[in-house]
mmCIF file of C-alpha atoms in Angstrom:
data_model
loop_
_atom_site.group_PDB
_atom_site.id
_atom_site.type_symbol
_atom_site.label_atom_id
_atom_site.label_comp_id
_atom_site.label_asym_id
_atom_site.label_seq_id
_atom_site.Cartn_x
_atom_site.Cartn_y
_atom_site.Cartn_z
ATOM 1 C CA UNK K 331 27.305 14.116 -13.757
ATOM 2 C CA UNK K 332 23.018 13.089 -13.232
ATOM 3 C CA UNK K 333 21.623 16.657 -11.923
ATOM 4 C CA UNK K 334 19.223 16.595 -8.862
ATOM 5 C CA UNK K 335 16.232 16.542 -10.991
ATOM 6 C CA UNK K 336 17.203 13.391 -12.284
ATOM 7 C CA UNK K 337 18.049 11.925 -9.091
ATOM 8 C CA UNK K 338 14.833 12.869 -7.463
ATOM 9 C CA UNK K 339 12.839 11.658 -9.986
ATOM 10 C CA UNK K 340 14.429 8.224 -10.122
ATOM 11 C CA UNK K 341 13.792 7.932 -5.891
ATOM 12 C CA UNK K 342 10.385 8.905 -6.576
ATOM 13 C CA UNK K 343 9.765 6.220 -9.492
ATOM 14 C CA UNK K 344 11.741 3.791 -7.218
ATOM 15 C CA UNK K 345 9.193 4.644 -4.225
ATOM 16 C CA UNK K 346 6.337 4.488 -6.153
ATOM 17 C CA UNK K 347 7.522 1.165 -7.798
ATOM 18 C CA UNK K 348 8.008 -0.450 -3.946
ATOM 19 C CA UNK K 349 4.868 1.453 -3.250
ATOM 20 C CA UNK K 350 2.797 -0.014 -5.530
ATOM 21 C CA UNK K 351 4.719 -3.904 -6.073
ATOM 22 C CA UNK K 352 4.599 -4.382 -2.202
ATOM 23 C CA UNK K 353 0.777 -3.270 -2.255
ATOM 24 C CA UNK K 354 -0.188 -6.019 -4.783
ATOM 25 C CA UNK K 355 2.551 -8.532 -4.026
ATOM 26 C CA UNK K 356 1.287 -8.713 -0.016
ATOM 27 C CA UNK K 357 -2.505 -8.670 -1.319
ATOM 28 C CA UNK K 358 -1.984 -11.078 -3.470
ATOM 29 C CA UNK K 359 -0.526 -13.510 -0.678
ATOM 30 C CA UNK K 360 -3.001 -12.644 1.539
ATOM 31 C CA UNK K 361 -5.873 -13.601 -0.575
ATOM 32 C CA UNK K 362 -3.957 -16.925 -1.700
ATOM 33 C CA UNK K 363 -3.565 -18.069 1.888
ATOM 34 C CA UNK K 364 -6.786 -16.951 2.631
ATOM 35 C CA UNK K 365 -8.457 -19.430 -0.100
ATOM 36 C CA UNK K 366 -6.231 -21.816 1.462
ATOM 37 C CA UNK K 367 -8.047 -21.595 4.636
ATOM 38 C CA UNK K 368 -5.821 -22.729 7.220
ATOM 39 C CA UNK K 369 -4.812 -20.510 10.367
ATOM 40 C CA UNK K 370 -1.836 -21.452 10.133
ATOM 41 C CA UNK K 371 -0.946 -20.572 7.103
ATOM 42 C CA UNK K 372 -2.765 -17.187 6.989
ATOM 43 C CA UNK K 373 -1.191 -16.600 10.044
ATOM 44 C CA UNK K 374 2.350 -16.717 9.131
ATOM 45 C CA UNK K 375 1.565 -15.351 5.141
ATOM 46 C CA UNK K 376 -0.362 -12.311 7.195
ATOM 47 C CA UNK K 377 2.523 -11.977 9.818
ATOM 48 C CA UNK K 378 4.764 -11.520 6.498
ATOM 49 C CA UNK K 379 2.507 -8.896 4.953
ATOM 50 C CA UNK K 380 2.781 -6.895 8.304
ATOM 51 C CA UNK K 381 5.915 -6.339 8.414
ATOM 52 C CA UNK K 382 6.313 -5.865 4.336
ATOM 53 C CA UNK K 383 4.203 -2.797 5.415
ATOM 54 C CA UNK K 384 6.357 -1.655 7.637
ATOM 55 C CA UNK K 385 9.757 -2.496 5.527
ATOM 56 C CA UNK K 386 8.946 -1.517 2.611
ATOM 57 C CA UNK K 387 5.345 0.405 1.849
ATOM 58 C CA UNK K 388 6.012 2.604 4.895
ATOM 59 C CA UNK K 389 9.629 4.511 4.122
ATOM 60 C CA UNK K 390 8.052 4.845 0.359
ATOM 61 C CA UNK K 391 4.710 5.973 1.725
ATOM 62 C CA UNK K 392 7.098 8.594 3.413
ATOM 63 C CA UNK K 393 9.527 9.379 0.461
ATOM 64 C CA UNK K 394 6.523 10.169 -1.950
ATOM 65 C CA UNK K 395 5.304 13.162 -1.416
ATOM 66 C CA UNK K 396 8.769 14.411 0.050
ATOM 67 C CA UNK K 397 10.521 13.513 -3.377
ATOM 68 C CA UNK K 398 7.092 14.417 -5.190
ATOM 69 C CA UNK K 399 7.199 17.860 -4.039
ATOM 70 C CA UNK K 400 11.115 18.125 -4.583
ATOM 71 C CA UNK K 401 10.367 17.088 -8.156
ATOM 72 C CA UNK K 402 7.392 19.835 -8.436
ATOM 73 C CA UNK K 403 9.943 22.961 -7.034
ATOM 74 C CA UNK K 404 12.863 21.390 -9.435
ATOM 75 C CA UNK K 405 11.065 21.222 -12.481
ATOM 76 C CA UNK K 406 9.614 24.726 -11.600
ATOM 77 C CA UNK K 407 5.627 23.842 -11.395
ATOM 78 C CA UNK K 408 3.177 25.602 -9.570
ATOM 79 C CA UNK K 409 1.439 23.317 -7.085
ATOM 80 C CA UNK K 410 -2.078 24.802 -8.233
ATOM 81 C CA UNK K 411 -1.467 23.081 -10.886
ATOM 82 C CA UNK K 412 -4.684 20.986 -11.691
ATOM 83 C CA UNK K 413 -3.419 17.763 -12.155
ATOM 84 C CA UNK K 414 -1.188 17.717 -9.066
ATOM 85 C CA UNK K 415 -3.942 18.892 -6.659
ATOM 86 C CA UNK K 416 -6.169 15.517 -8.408
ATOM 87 C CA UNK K 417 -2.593 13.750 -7.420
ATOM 88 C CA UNK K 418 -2.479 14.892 -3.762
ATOM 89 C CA UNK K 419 -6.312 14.378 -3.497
ATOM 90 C CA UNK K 420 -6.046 10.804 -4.742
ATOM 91 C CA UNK K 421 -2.722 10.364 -2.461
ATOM 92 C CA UNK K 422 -5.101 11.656 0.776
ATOM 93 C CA UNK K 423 -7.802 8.651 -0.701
ATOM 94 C CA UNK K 424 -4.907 5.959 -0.505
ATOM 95 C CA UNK K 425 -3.976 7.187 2.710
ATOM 96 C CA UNK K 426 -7.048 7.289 4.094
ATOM 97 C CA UNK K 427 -7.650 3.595 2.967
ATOM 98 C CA UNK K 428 -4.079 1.822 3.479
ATOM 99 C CA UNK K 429 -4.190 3.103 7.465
ATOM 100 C CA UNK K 430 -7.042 1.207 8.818
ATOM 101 C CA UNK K 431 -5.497 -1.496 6.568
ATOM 102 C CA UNK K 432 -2.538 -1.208 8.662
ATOM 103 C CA UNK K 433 -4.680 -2.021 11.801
ATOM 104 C CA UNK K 434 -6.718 -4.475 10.420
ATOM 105 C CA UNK K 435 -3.670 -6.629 9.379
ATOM 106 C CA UNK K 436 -2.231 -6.877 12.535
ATOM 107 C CA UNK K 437 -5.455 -7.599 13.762
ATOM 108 C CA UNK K 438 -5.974 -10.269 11.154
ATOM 109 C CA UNK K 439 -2.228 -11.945 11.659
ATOM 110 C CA UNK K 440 -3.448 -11.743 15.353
ATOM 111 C CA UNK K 441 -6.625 -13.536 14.880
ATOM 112 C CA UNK K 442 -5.446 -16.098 12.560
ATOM 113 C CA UNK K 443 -2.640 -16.794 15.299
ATOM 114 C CA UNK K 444 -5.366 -17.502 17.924
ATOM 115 C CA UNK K 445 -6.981 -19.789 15.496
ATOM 116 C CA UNK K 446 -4.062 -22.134 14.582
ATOM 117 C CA UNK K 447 -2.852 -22.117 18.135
ATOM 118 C CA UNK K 448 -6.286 -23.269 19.356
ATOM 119 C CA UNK K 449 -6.798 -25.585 16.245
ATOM 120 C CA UNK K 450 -9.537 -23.742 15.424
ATOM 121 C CA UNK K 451 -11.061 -22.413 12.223
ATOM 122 C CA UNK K 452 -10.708 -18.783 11.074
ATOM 123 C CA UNK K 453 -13.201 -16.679 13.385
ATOM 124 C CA UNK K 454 -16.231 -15.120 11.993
ATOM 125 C CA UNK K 455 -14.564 -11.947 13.108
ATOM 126 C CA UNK K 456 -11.519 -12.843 10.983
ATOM 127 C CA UNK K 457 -13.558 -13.224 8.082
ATOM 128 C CA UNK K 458 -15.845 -9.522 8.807
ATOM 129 C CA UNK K 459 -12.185 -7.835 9.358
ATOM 130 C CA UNK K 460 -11.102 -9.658 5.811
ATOM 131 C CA UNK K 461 -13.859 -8.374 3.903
ATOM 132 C CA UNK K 462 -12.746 -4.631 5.062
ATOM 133 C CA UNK K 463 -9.540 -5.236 4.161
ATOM 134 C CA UNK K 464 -10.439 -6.236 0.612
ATOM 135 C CA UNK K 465 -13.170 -3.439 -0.344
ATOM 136 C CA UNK K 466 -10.222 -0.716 1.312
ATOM 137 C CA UNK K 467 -7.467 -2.442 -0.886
ATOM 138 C CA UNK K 468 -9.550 -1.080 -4.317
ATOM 139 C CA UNK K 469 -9.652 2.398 -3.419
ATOM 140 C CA UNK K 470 -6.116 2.389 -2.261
ATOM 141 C CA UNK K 471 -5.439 1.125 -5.351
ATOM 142 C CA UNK K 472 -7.259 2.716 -7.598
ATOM 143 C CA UNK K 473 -6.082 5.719 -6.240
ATOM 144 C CA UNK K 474 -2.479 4.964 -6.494
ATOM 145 C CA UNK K 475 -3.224 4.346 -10.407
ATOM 146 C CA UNK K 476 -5.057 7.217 -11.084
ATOM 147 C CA UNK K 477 -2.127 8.830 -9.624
ATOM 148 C CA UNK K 478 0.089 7.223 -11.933
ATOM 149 C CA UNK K 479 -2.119 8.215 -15.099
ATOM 150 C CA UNK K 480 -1.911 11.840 -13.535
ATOM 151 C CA UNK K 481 2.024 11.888 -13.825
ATOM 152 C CA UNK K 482 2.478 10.021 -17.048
ATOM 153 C CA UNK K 483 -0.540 11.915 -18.720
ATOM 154 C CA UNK K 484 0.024 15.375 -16.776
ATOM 155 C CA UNK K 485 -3.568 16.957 -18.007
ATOM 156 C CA UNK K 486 -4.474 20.711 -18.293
#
């Protein structure tokens, strides 16, 4: 019989591996159709990436830290522990980046809508709301691998 430790870890590695995948999966499409230009396609590709967020980065955005500090009383850590306060600090960082992406998406699939529908180019305030989206996407992820290196590497 797989103990509880074992079990929580494997959700948490599971989370972290939708987490992460769905992160640079639905960036990765977005930027694509975006060099592709057309409002119709960025509409649909961004309409996709929406609700990704909301079917898949959300529940693990939720099951992290609720697994993460199951794991931490399990294994018997303290959570003064150095290198899980740098976690949590770096999980607050992707946080604090992936929710305005959350707004700006919808806001993006919105305005790229608007555009095909009229036949119209991508707005100059699509573009401006784009260029957020990108510069938040590399502290999200940065964080999210630092975060990684901190439970693989599990310093002082």
């Amino acid at each position: 019989m797989t103990d509880a430790y074992t079990l929580v870890k494997l959700l948490h590695i599971l989370s972290s591996t939708i987490l992460f995948g769905t992160g640079i999966g639905t960036a990765f499409q977005m930027l694509m159709a975006t060099r592709d230009g057309r409002p119709e396609v960025v509409a649909r590709v961004a309409d996709q990436v929406v609700r990704a967020d909301w079917w898949f980065t959300t529940p693990a955005v939720i099951v992290q830290p609720i697994s993460g500090l199951a794991l931490v009383h399990l294994a018997g850590y303290s959570l003064g522990e150095t290198w899980l306060l740098a976690s949590l600090a770096l999980y607050a960082v992707a946080g604090a980046a992936w929710l305005p992406v959350v707004v700006i998406q919808r806001r993006l699939r919105d305005l790229a809508a608007a555009s095909a529908q009229a036949g119209a180019p991508l707005s100059p305030a699509w573009h401006r709301l784009f260029r957020w989206w990108f510069l938040l996407g590399w502290p999200g992820f940065g964080a999210v691998i630092g975060i990684f290196a901190l439970m693989v590497i599990r310093p002082g």
